[in-house]
Short mmCIF file of C-alpha atoms and ligand atoms in Angstrom, two decimals:
data_model
loop_
_atom_site.label_atom_id
_atom_site.label_comp_id
_atom_site.label_asym_id
_atom_site.label_seq_id
_atom_site.Cartn_x
_atom_site.Cartn_y
_atom_site.Cartn_z
CA MET A 1 -3.29 -9.47 -42.58
CA THR A 2 -1.45 -11.74 -45.04
CA GLN A 3 -3.00 -14.84 -46.56
CA ASN A 4 -0.67 -17.00 -44.47
CA ASN A 5 -1.58 -15.26 -41.23
CA LYS A 6 -5.26 -15.73 -41.98
CA LYS A 7 -4.72 -19.41 -42.59
CA THR A 8 -2.85 -19.81 -39.29
CA ASP A 9 -5.64 -17.99 -37.42
CA ILE A 10 -8.30 -20.21 -38.93
CA GLU A 11 -6.29 -23.33 -38.17
CA SER A 12 -5.68 -22.34 -34.56
CA ASP A 13 -9.32 -21.29 -34.02
CA PHE A 14 -10.54 -24.52 -35.52
CA LEU A 15 -8.19 -26.65 -33.41
CA HIS A 16 -9.10 -24.73 -30.26
CA LEU A 17 -12.78 -25.22 -31.08
CA ALA A 18 -12.34 -28.92 -31.77
CA ARG A 19 -10.43 -29.45 -28.52
CA SER A 20 -13.08 -27.68 -26.46
CA ALA A 21 -16.00 -29.38 -28.21
CA LEU A 22 -14.50 -32.86 -27.94
CA SER A 23 -13.83 -32.47 -24.24
CA GLY A 24 -17.40 -31.26 -23.63
CA ARG A 25 -16.57 -27.68 -22.62
CA THR A 26 -19.70 -26.00 -23.93
CA GLN A 27 -18.96 -22.61 -22.39
CA ASP A 28 -15.58 -22.50 -24.09
CA VAL A 29 -17.10 -23.44 -27.41
CA GLN A 30 -19.40 -20.46 -27.00
CA VAL A 31 -16.52 -18.13 -26.16
CA ILE A 32 -14.52 -19.28 -29.20
CA LEU A 33 -17.50 -18.93 -31.53
CA ARG A 34 -18.34 -15.49 -30.22
CA ARG A 35 -14.78 -14.40 -30.83
CA ALA A 36 -14.82 -15.91 -34.33
CA ALA A 37 -18.07 -14.14 -35.19
CA LYS A 38 -16.34 -10.88 -34.37
CA ARG A 39 -13.03 -11.68 -36.00
CA TYR A 40 -14.46 -12.90 -39.33
CA TYR A 41 -17.23 -10.31 -39.63
CA GLU A 42 -15.33 -8.14 -42.09
CA ALA A 43 -14.14 -10.93 -44.37
CA VAL A 44 -17.24 -13.18 -44.32
CA PRO A 45 -20.19 -11.25 -42.84
CA ARG A 46 -22.84 -13.87 -43.68
CA PHE A 47 -20.85 -16.57 -41.95
CA ALA A 48 -20.35 -14.33 -38.90
CA GLU A 49 -24.06 -13.49 -38.73
CA ALA A 50 -25.03 -17.14 -38.98
CA LEU A 51 -22.66 -17.89 -36.10
CA SER A 52 -24.18 -15.10 -33.99
CA ASP A 53 -27.69 -16.49 -34.69
CA LEU A 54 -26.61 -19.94 -33.56
CA LEU A 55 -25.13 -18.50 -30.38
CA ARG A 56 -28.32 -16.64 -29.57
CA GLU A 57 -30.34 -19.85 -29.93
CA SER A 58 -27.91 -22.05 -27.94
CA PRO A 59 -29.04 -23.17 -24.48
CA SER A 60 -27.42 -21.62 -21.44
CA ALA A 61 -24.72 -23.66 -19.68
CA ALA A 62 -25.86 -26.48 -17.44
CA SER A 63 -25.33 -26.10 -13.71
CA PRO A 64 -21.68 -26.79 -12.90
CA LEU A 65 -22.64 -28.62 -9.73
CA ARG A 66 -25.00 -30.91 -11.56
CA ARG A 67 -22.26 -31.84 -14.00
CA GLN A 68 -19.88 -32.28 -11.13
CA GLN A 69 -22.13 -34.87 -9.59
CA GLU A 70 -22.34 -36.77 -12.86
CA VAL A 71 -18.57 -37.25 -13.16
CA PRO A 72 -16.87 -38.99 -10.25
CA VAL A 73 -13.91 -37.23 -8.59
CA PRO A 74 -10.69 -38.78 -9.98
CA VAL A 75 -8.83 -41.25 -7.78
CA ASP A 76 -5.27 -42.59 -7.78
CA LEU A 77 -5.34 -45.89 -9.64
CA ASP A 78 -3.22 -47.66 -7.00
CA THR A 79 -4.49 -46.27 -3.77
CA ARG A 80 -8.02 -45.40 -4.96
CA LEU A 81 -7.68 -42.26 -2.84
CA HIS A 82 -9.21 -39.05 -4.14
CA LEU A 83 -6.62 -36.99 -5.94
CA MET A 84 -8.05 -33.70 -4.78
CA ARG A 85 -10.29 -31.97 -2.31
CA VAL A 86 -13.61 -30.70 -3.55
CA GLU A 87 -15.41 -27.92 -1.70
CA ALA A 88 -18.79 -27.67 -3.40
CA HIS A 89 -19.81 -24.57 -1.43
CA PRO A 90 -16.65 -22.85 -0.24
CA SER A 91 -17.01 -20.80 2.94
CA LEU A 92 -14.65 -18.97 5.29
CA ASP A 93 -14.48 -19.06 9.11
CA HIS A 94 -13.59 -15.38 9.12
CA GLU A 95 -13.06 -12.65 6.56
CA PRO A 96 -9.51 -12.36 5.22
CA VAL A 97 -7.30 -9.32 5.73
CA PHE A 98 -5.70 -8.61 2.35
CA THR A 99 -3.18 -5.93 1.42
CA PRO A 100 -4.56 -3.30 -0.98
CA GLY A 101 -2.52 -4.89 -3.80
CA VAL A 102 -3.87 -8.42 -3.19
CA CYS A 103 -7.37 -7.05 -2.78
CA ALA A 104 -7.19 -5.14 -6.09
CA SER A 105 -5.96 -8.18 -8.03
CA LEU A 106 -8.56 -10.55 -6.58
CA THR A 107 -11.35 -8.03 -7.13
CA GLN A 108 -10.21 -7.63 -10.73
CA ILE A 109 -10.57 -11.41 -11.30
CA VAL A 110 -14.07 -11.33 -9.84
CA GLN A 111 -15.09 -8.27 -11.90
CA GLU A 112 -13.81 -9.86 -15.10
CA ARG A 113 -15.98 -12.91 -14.49
CA ARG A 114 -19.02 -10.87 -13.55
CA ASN A 115 -18.74 -8.66 -16.57
CA PRO A 116 -17.66 -10.92 -19.46
CA ASP A 117 -19.45 -8.86 -22.12
CA ALA A 118 -17.28 -5.80 -21.48
CA LEU A 119 -14.16 -7.89 -22.07
CA MET A 120 -15.65 -9.64 -25.05
CA ARG A 121 -16.51 -6.33 -26.71
CA ALA A 122 -12.87 -5.34 -26.37
CA GLY A 123 -11.79 -8.70 -27.84
CA LEU A 124 -10.29 -9.82 -24.51
CA ASP A 125 -10.48 -12.98 -22.45
CA PRO A 126 -10.73 -12.97 -18.66
CA THR A 127 -7.64 -13.86 -16.63
CA ARG A 128 -7.44 -17.65 -16.85
CA ALA A 129 -4.49 -18.37 -14.58
CA ALA A 130 -3.10 -16.58 -11.54
CA LEU A 131 -0.11 -17.46 -9.40
CA PHE A 132 -0.14 -16.73 -5.66
CA VAL A 133 3.34 -16.24 -4.23
CA GLY A 134 4.23 -15.85 -0.56
CA PRO A 135 5.46 -17.45 2.65
CA PRO A 136 3.35 -20.03 4.52
CA GLY A 137 0.26 -18.93 6.41
CA VAL A 138 -0.44 -15.57 4.78
CA GLY A 139 -3.70 -16.42 3.02
CA LYS A 140 -2.96 -17.99 -0.36
CA THR A 141 -5.35 -20.91 0.11
CA MET A 142 -7.76 -18.59 1.84
CA ALA A 143 -7.72 -16.26 -1.17
CA ALA A 144 -8.58 -19.17 -3.48
CA ARG A 145 -11.51 -20.04 -1.21
CA TRP A 146 -12.57 -16.39 -1.08
CA LEU A 147 -12.51 -16.16 -4.90
CA ALA A 148 -14.53 -19.36 -5.31
CA ARG A 149 -17.07 -18.10 -2.80
CA GLU A 150 -17.35 -14.70 -4.51
CA LEU A 151 -17.80 -16.39 -7.89
CA GLY A 152 -20.26 -18.94 -6.50
CA ARG A 153 -18.19 -21.83 -7.86
CA PRO A 154 -16.92 -25.03 -6.34
CA LEU A 155 -13.27 -25.01 -5.23
CA LEU A 156 -11.07 -27.93 -6.24
CA ILE A 157 -7.70 -28.21 -4.50
CA LEU A 158 -4.93 -30.40 -5.84
CA ASP A 159 -2.02 -30.62 -3.42
CA LEU A 160 0.93 -31.26 -5.72
CA ALA A 161 3.23 -32.15 -2.83
CA ALA A 162 0.86 -34.97 -1.89
CA VAL A 163 0.47 -36.16 -5.48
CA MET A 164 4.26 -36.06 -5.96
CA SER A 165 4.86 -38.18 -2.91
CA SER A 166 3.09 -41.08 -4.57
CA LEU A 167 4.78 -42.92 -7.43
CA LEU A 168 6.40 -40.27 -9.61
CA GLY A 169 5.69 -42.18 -12.82
CA ARG A 170 2.00 -41.96 -12.05
CA THR A 171 2.02 -38.26 -11.24
CA GLY A 172 1.74 -37.15 -14.87
CA SER A 173 -1.36 -39.22 -15.52
CA ASN A 174 -2.85 -38.19 -12.16
CA LEU A 175 -2.25 -34.55 -13.04
CA ARG A 176 -3.89 -35.00 -16.43
CA HIS A 177 -6.75 -36.86 -14.81
CA VAL A 178 -7.44 -34.06 -12.32
CA LEU A 179 -7.19 -31.23 -14.83
CA ASP A 180 -9.38 -33.03 -17.35
CA TYR A 181 -11.98 -33.45 -14.64
CA ALA A 182 -11.68 -29.82 -13.52
CA LYS A 183 -12.05 -28.58 -17.11
CA THR A 184 -15.51 -30.09 -17.37
CA ILE A 185 -16.95 -27.94 -14.57
CA ASP A 186 -17.03 -24.21 -13.99
CA CYS A 187 -14.82 -24.21 -10.97
CA VAL A 188 -11.86 -22.58 -9.31
CA LEU A 189 -8.97 -25.05 -9.37
CA LEU A 190 -6.06 -24.47 -6.99
CA LEU A 191 -2.76 -26.23 -7.68
CA ASP A 192 -1.30 -25.99 -4.20
CA GLU A 193 2.46 -26.21 -3.58
CA LEU A 194 3.26 -25.83 -7.24
CA ASP A 195 6.99 -25.79 -6.45
CA ALA A 196 6.77 -29.44 -5.35
CA ILE A 197 7.37 -30.32 -8.99
CA ALA A 198 10.48 -28.21 -9.14
CA LYS A 199 11.85 -29.21 -5.75
CA ARG A 200 12.80 -32.71 -6.74
CA ARG A 201 14.80 -31.54 -9.73
CA ASP A 202 18.12 -32.18 -7.99
CA ASP A 203 17.50 -35.90 -7.83
CA HIS A 204 19.25 -37.13 -10.99
CA ALA A 205 17.48 -40.47 -11.14
CA GLU A 206 14.18 -38.69 -11.55
CA ILE A 207 15.17 -35.87 -13.84
CA GLY A 208 13.65 -37.36 -17.02
CA GLU A 209 10.41 -38.10 -15.25
CA LEU A 210 10.25 -34.59 -13.85
CA LYS A 211 10.87 -33.02 -17.25
CA ARG A 212 7.95 -35.00 -18.59
CA LEU A 213 5.85 -33.81 -15.67
CA VAL A 214 6.70 -30.16 -16.32
CA THR A 215 5.69 -30.71 -19.96
CA VAL A 216 2.37 -32.24 -18.89
CA LEU A 217 1.74 -29.29 -16.59
CA ILE A 218 2.56 -26.75 -19.31
CA GLN A 219 0.24 -28.50 -21.78
CA GLN A 220 -2.51 -28.60 -19.22
CA ILE A 221 -2.17 -24.90 -18.39
CA ASP A 222 -2.21 -24.03 -22.11
CA ASP A 223 -5.29 -26.13 -22.55
CA TRP A 224 -7.10 -24.67 -19.54
CA PRO A 225 -10.48 -23.24 -20.67
CA ALA A 226 -11.23 -19.54 -20.50
CA SER A 227 -14.36 -20.37 -18.50
CA GLY A 228 -12.38 -21.88 -15.61
CA VAL A 229 -10.23 -20.11 -13.03
CA LEU A 230 -6.85 -21.77 -12.54
CA LEU A 231 -4.87 -20.73 -9.49
CA ALA A 232 -1.55 -21.98 -8.22
CA ALA A 233 0.25 -21.26 -4.97
CA THR A 234 3.92 -21.41 -4.13
CA ASN A 235 6.29 -20.51 -1.30
CA HIS A 236 9.31 -20.81 -3.60
CA PRO A 237 8.79 -18.93 -6.85
CA ASP A 238 12.54 -19.09 -7.51
CA LEU A 239 12.27 -22.87 -7.92
CA LEU A 240 9.62 -22.69 -10.61
CA ASP A 241 10.44 -23.46 -14.20
CA PRO A 242 10.33 -20.11 -16.09
CA ALA A 243 8.09 -21.72 -18.71
CA ILE A 244 5.52 -22.49 -16.00
CA TRP A 245 5.93 -19.09 -14.36
CA ARG A 246 5.31 -17.33 -17.69
CA ARG A 247 2.04 -19.11 -18.26
CA PHE A 248 0.32 -17.40 -15.36
CA GLU A 249 -1.09 -14.12 -16.59
CA MET A 250 -1.36 -12.63 -13.11
CA HIS A 251 1.21 -12.93 -10.31
CA ILE A 252 -0.06 -11.92 -6.88
CA ASP A 253 2.39 -11.39 -4.01
CA PHE A 254 1.16 -12.23 -0.53
CA PRO A 255 3.57 -10.57 1.91
CA LEU A 256 3.82 -11.16 5.65
CA PRO A 257 1.21 -8.94 7.32
CA SER A 258 2.04 -5.34 8.18
CA GLU A 259 1.40 -4.07 11.74
CA PRO A 260 -1.92 -2.40 10.82
CA ALA A 261 -3.02 -5.67 9.14
CA ILE A 262 -2.07 -7.65 12.29
CA ALA A 263 -3.98 -5.15 14.44
CA GLN A 264 -7.06 -5.56 12.24
CA PHE A 265 -6.76 -9.36 12.37
CA VAL A 266 -6.23 -9.48 16.16
CA GLU A 267 -9.10 -7.11 16.80
CA SER A 268 -11.55 -9.03 14.61
CA THR A 269 -10.45 -12.35 16.14
CA LEU A 270 -10.77 -11.19 19.76
CA ALA A 271 -13.64 -8.70 19.54
CA PRO A 272 -16.51 -11.24 19.79
CA HIS A 273 -15.07 -12.59 23.07
CA PHE A 274 -13.19 -9.74 24.69
CA ALA A 275 -14.10 -6.11 25.47
CA ALA A 276 -10.52 -4.77 25.32
CA ALA A 277 -9.82 -6.27 21.87
CA LYS A 278 -9.03 -2.91 20.25
CA PRO A 279 -6.37 -1.58 22.66
CA TRP A 280 -4.77 -5.04 22.84
CA SER A 281 -4.70 -5.24 19.05
CA HIS A 282 -2.31 -2.23 19.00
CA VAL A 283 0.01 -3.90 21.49
CA LEU A 284 -0.07 -7.30 19.81
CA ALA A 285 0.43 -5.78 16.34
CA ALA A 286 3.89 -4.75 17.53
CA ALA A 287 4.52 -7.99 19.47
CA PHE A 288 3.55 -10.21 16.51
CA ALA A 289 5.30 -8.14 13.83
CA GLY A 290 7.12 -10.31 11.28
CA ARG A 291 4.93 -13.36 11.84
CA SER A 292 2.33 -14.96 9.60
CA PHE A 293 -1.44 -14.80 10.12
CA SER A 294 -1.62 -18.53 10.78
CA ASP A 295 1.09 -18.31 13.48
CA ILE A 296 -0.71 -15.41 15.12
CA GLU A 297 -4.03 -17.21 14.91
CA ARG A 298 -2.50 -20.27 16.60
CA ASP A 299 -1.14 -18.16 19.50
CA LEU A 300 -4.44 -16.34 19.97
CA SER A 301 -6.36 -19.64 19.99
CA ALA A 302 -3.99 -21.07 22.60
CA ALA A 303 -4.52 -17.97 24.77
CA ARG A 304 -8.29 -18.21 24.42
CA ARG A 305 -8.21 -21.90 25.33
CA SER A 306 -6.26 -21.19 28.55
CA ALA A 307 -8.67 -18.40 29.42
CA ALA A 308 -11.70 -20.61 28.71
CA LEU A 309 -10.35 -23.33 31.02
CA GLY A 310 -9.83 -20.72 33.73
CA THR A 311 -6.07 -21.37 33.84
CA GLN A 312 -5.32 -17.64 33.38
CA PRO A 313 -7.34 -14.51 32.56
CA LEU A 314 -7.13 -13.65 28.85
CA GLU A 315 -5.29 -10.36 29.63
CA ASP A 316 -2.48 -12.32 31.30
CA CYS A 317 -2.23 -14.74 28.38
CA LEU A 318 -2.02 -11.81 25.94
CA ALA A 319 0.49 -9.98 28.14
CA ALA A 320 2.73 -13.04 27.96
CA PHE A 321 3.20 -12.44 24.20
CA VAL A 322 4.84 -9.13 25.00
CA SER A 323 7.35 -10.72 27.32
CA ASN A 324 10.07 -12.04 25.05
CA GLU A 325 13.74 -11.67 25.89
CA ALA A 326 14.66 -12.17 22.26
CA PHE A 327 12.98 -8.88 21.29
CA PRO A 328 15.52 -6.10 20.68
CA LYS A 329 15.57 -3.29 23.23
CA SER A 330 13.94 -0.78 20.90
CA LYS A 331 11.02 -3.14 20.36
CA ARG A 332 10.64 -3.77 24.10
CA ILE A 333 10.58 -0.01 24.76
CA GLY A 334 7.97 0.42 22.04
CA LEU A 335 5.81 -2.36 23.49
CA ALA A 336 6.02 -1.08 27.06
CA THR A 337 5.07 2.39 25.84
CA VAL A 338 2.06 1.19 23.84
CA ILE A 339 0.81 -0.91 26.78
CA VAL A 340 0.87 2.10 29.06
CA GLU A 341 -0.35 4.46 26.38
CA GLN A 342 -3.36 2.23 25.70
CA GLY A 343 -4.03 2.19 29.44
CA LEU A 344 -3.92 -1.61 29.58
CA LEU A 345 -1.41 -2.23 32.36
CA SER A 346 0.45 -0.23 34.98
CA GLN A 347 3.98 1.07 34.37
CA ARG A 348 5.23 -1.43 36.94
CA LYS A 349 3.61 -4.37 35.13
CA ALA A 350 4.87 -3.09 31.76
CA HIS A 351 8.36 -2.94 33.29
CA GLU A 352 8.06 -6.50 34.62
CA LEU A 353 6.97 -7.82 31.23
CA THR A 354 9.48 -6.03 29.07
CA GLY A 355 12.41 -5.32 31.39
CA VAL A 356 12.29 -1.63 30.34
CA ALA A 357 13.02 0.84 33.19
CA ARG A 358 9.93 2.58 34.56
CA ASP A 359 11.57 5.98 34.03
CA THR A 360 12.02 5.24 30.35
CA ILE A 361 8.43 4.08 30.01
CA ARG A 362 7.17 7.12 31.86
CA SER A 363 9.12 9.59 29.76
CA ARG A 364 8.20 7.89 26.45
CA ALA A 365 4.53 7.68 27.36
CA ALA A 366 4.55 11.31 28.50
CA ALA A 367 6.28 12.41 25.29
CA ARG A 368 3.53 10.64 23.28
CA GLY A 369 0.82 12.11 25.49
CA GLY A 370 -0.43 8.78 26.90
CA GLY A 371 -0.22 6.85 30.10
CA SER A 372 -3.17 8.26 31.95
CA ARG A 373 -5.92 6.07 30.53
CA ARG A 374 -5.61 3.00 32.74
CA ARG A 375 -8.34 0.50 31.83
CA ASN A 376 -7.22 -2.47 33.82
CA ALA A 377 -8.84 -1.89 37.19
CA GLY A 378 -7.01 -4.86 38.72
CA ALA A 379 -3.54 -3.49 37.96
CA THR A 380 -1.62 -1.62 40.64
CA ALA A 381 1.07 0.97 40.05
N1 ATP B 401 -4.81 -12.75 5.00
C1 ATP B 401 -5.40 -13.43 5.99
N2 ATP B 401 -6.45 -12.92 6.65
C2 ATP B 401 -7.02 -13.59 7.66
N3 ATP B 401 -6.63 -14.80 8.08
C3 ATP B 401 -5.59 -15.37 7.47
C4 ATP B 401 -4.93 -14.72 6.40
N4 ATP B 401 -3.93 -15.52 5.97
C5 ATP B 401 -3.98 -16.62 6.72
N5 ATP B 401 -4.96 -16.55 7.62
C6 ATP B 401 -5.30 -17.58 8.62
O1 ATP B 401 -4.29 -18.58 8.55
C7 ATP B 401 -4.84 -19.82 8.07
C8 ATP B 401 -3.89 -20.43 7.05
O2 ATP B 401 -3.86 -19.62 5.90
P1 ATP B 401 -3.67 -20.21 4.44
O3 ATP B 401 -3.93 -21.68 4.44
O4 ATP B 401 -4.49 -19.41 3.49
O5 ATP B 401 -2.15 -19.94 4.22
P2 ATP B 401 -1.26 -20.20 2.93
O6 ATP B 401 -0.70 -18.88 2.51
O7 ATP B 401 -2.04 -20.96 1.93
O8 ATP B 401 -0.09 -21.07 3.55
P3 ATP B 401 0.73 -22.32 2.92
O9 ATP B 401 1.78 -21.73 2.02
O10 ATP B 401 1.34 -22.98 4.13
O11 ATP B 401 -0.24 -23.20 2.21
C9 ATP B 401 -6.18 -19.46 7.46
O12 ATP B 401 -7.08 -20.52 7.59
C10 ATP B 401 -6.61 -18.25 8.25
O13 ATP B 401 -7.27 -18.65 9.42
MG1 MG B 402 -1.95 -22.95 1.30
#
């Protein structure tokens, strides 16, 4: 290492330390000092040992929730409305269905936080910032909640679209306000609808203001402490400023659910209320293909409401999802075959729902070795 490099390292460590100490981020101060003790051990061993002694004697971090209660949640200066949602004890209505890729990335974040010493020994920091990319309703917000729950931390959600809709000139200071608050507690912070900042770029009157906003956001991400978990979600990654995009160390893609994922979701949603949840989940996986979890959840809830009011039996409500003239013929044949194969409805009923000829259904079902396991006692051939 050259003399100049050493000087730059010391300067940047010292500045980093000063910034963390002055903003009261004790855990970060500890991380920086631990790293310094390691980095400077060779050059100045006595200094490094003294640092390690100090670290051993330092008190453990105060409870994040206690600190959270001491500092009031930031509000917009005009409206006095809270700038973000705080979930002190995040919980989920049901367990998420994640793709193996999403699951691996989220688990990695959790493992890194549970095992900081292993990273520290290798001279590494945990992932500070992750970007969730995907269409609406596929579990981005849910994943943030899941992570916060797994880590036992409060979840703070800042909806950038909502903050942007207030006076643009105030957005920068609101953003700073929220992130400064979030930095003081060990939390998971979700910047929801991150592309809201980029979306208004085309409005020339506001371009200067937006540039300033992007700069504020970049500074805030750079300044985000290693102890916190910063997440951001977007439906439009293409609209993001590359400088913002680059600052997220981990990018996680949330695709629309696959058919097996839909089947798993449908089965777990219906199983507590409905004996034939499993066979129906195979049929509905095909019927709902290409749609988001939240869309599917809405349809299933509507069906359950009708059934609960006695308007229609649940089977009939579910069967109605199969009957869609817009489905291509190949999909209708597939659906009719699965219905018969799973023994849910008669060939005649499957024909009525899908418009597929009974001969076709019969031959397909026979070719796949199904069709004889009729479960629905009420159905007639
Ligand atoms: N992967 C999933 N597993 C189980 N349920 C899901 C999943 N994704 C979404 N849902 C259901 O849909 C609802 C909405 O999901 P969520 O708010 O996480 O979507 P999102 O990806 O954040 O969408 P948006 O881009 O619109 O904010 C959830 O509350 C949950 O009930
Ligand atoms: Mg969301």
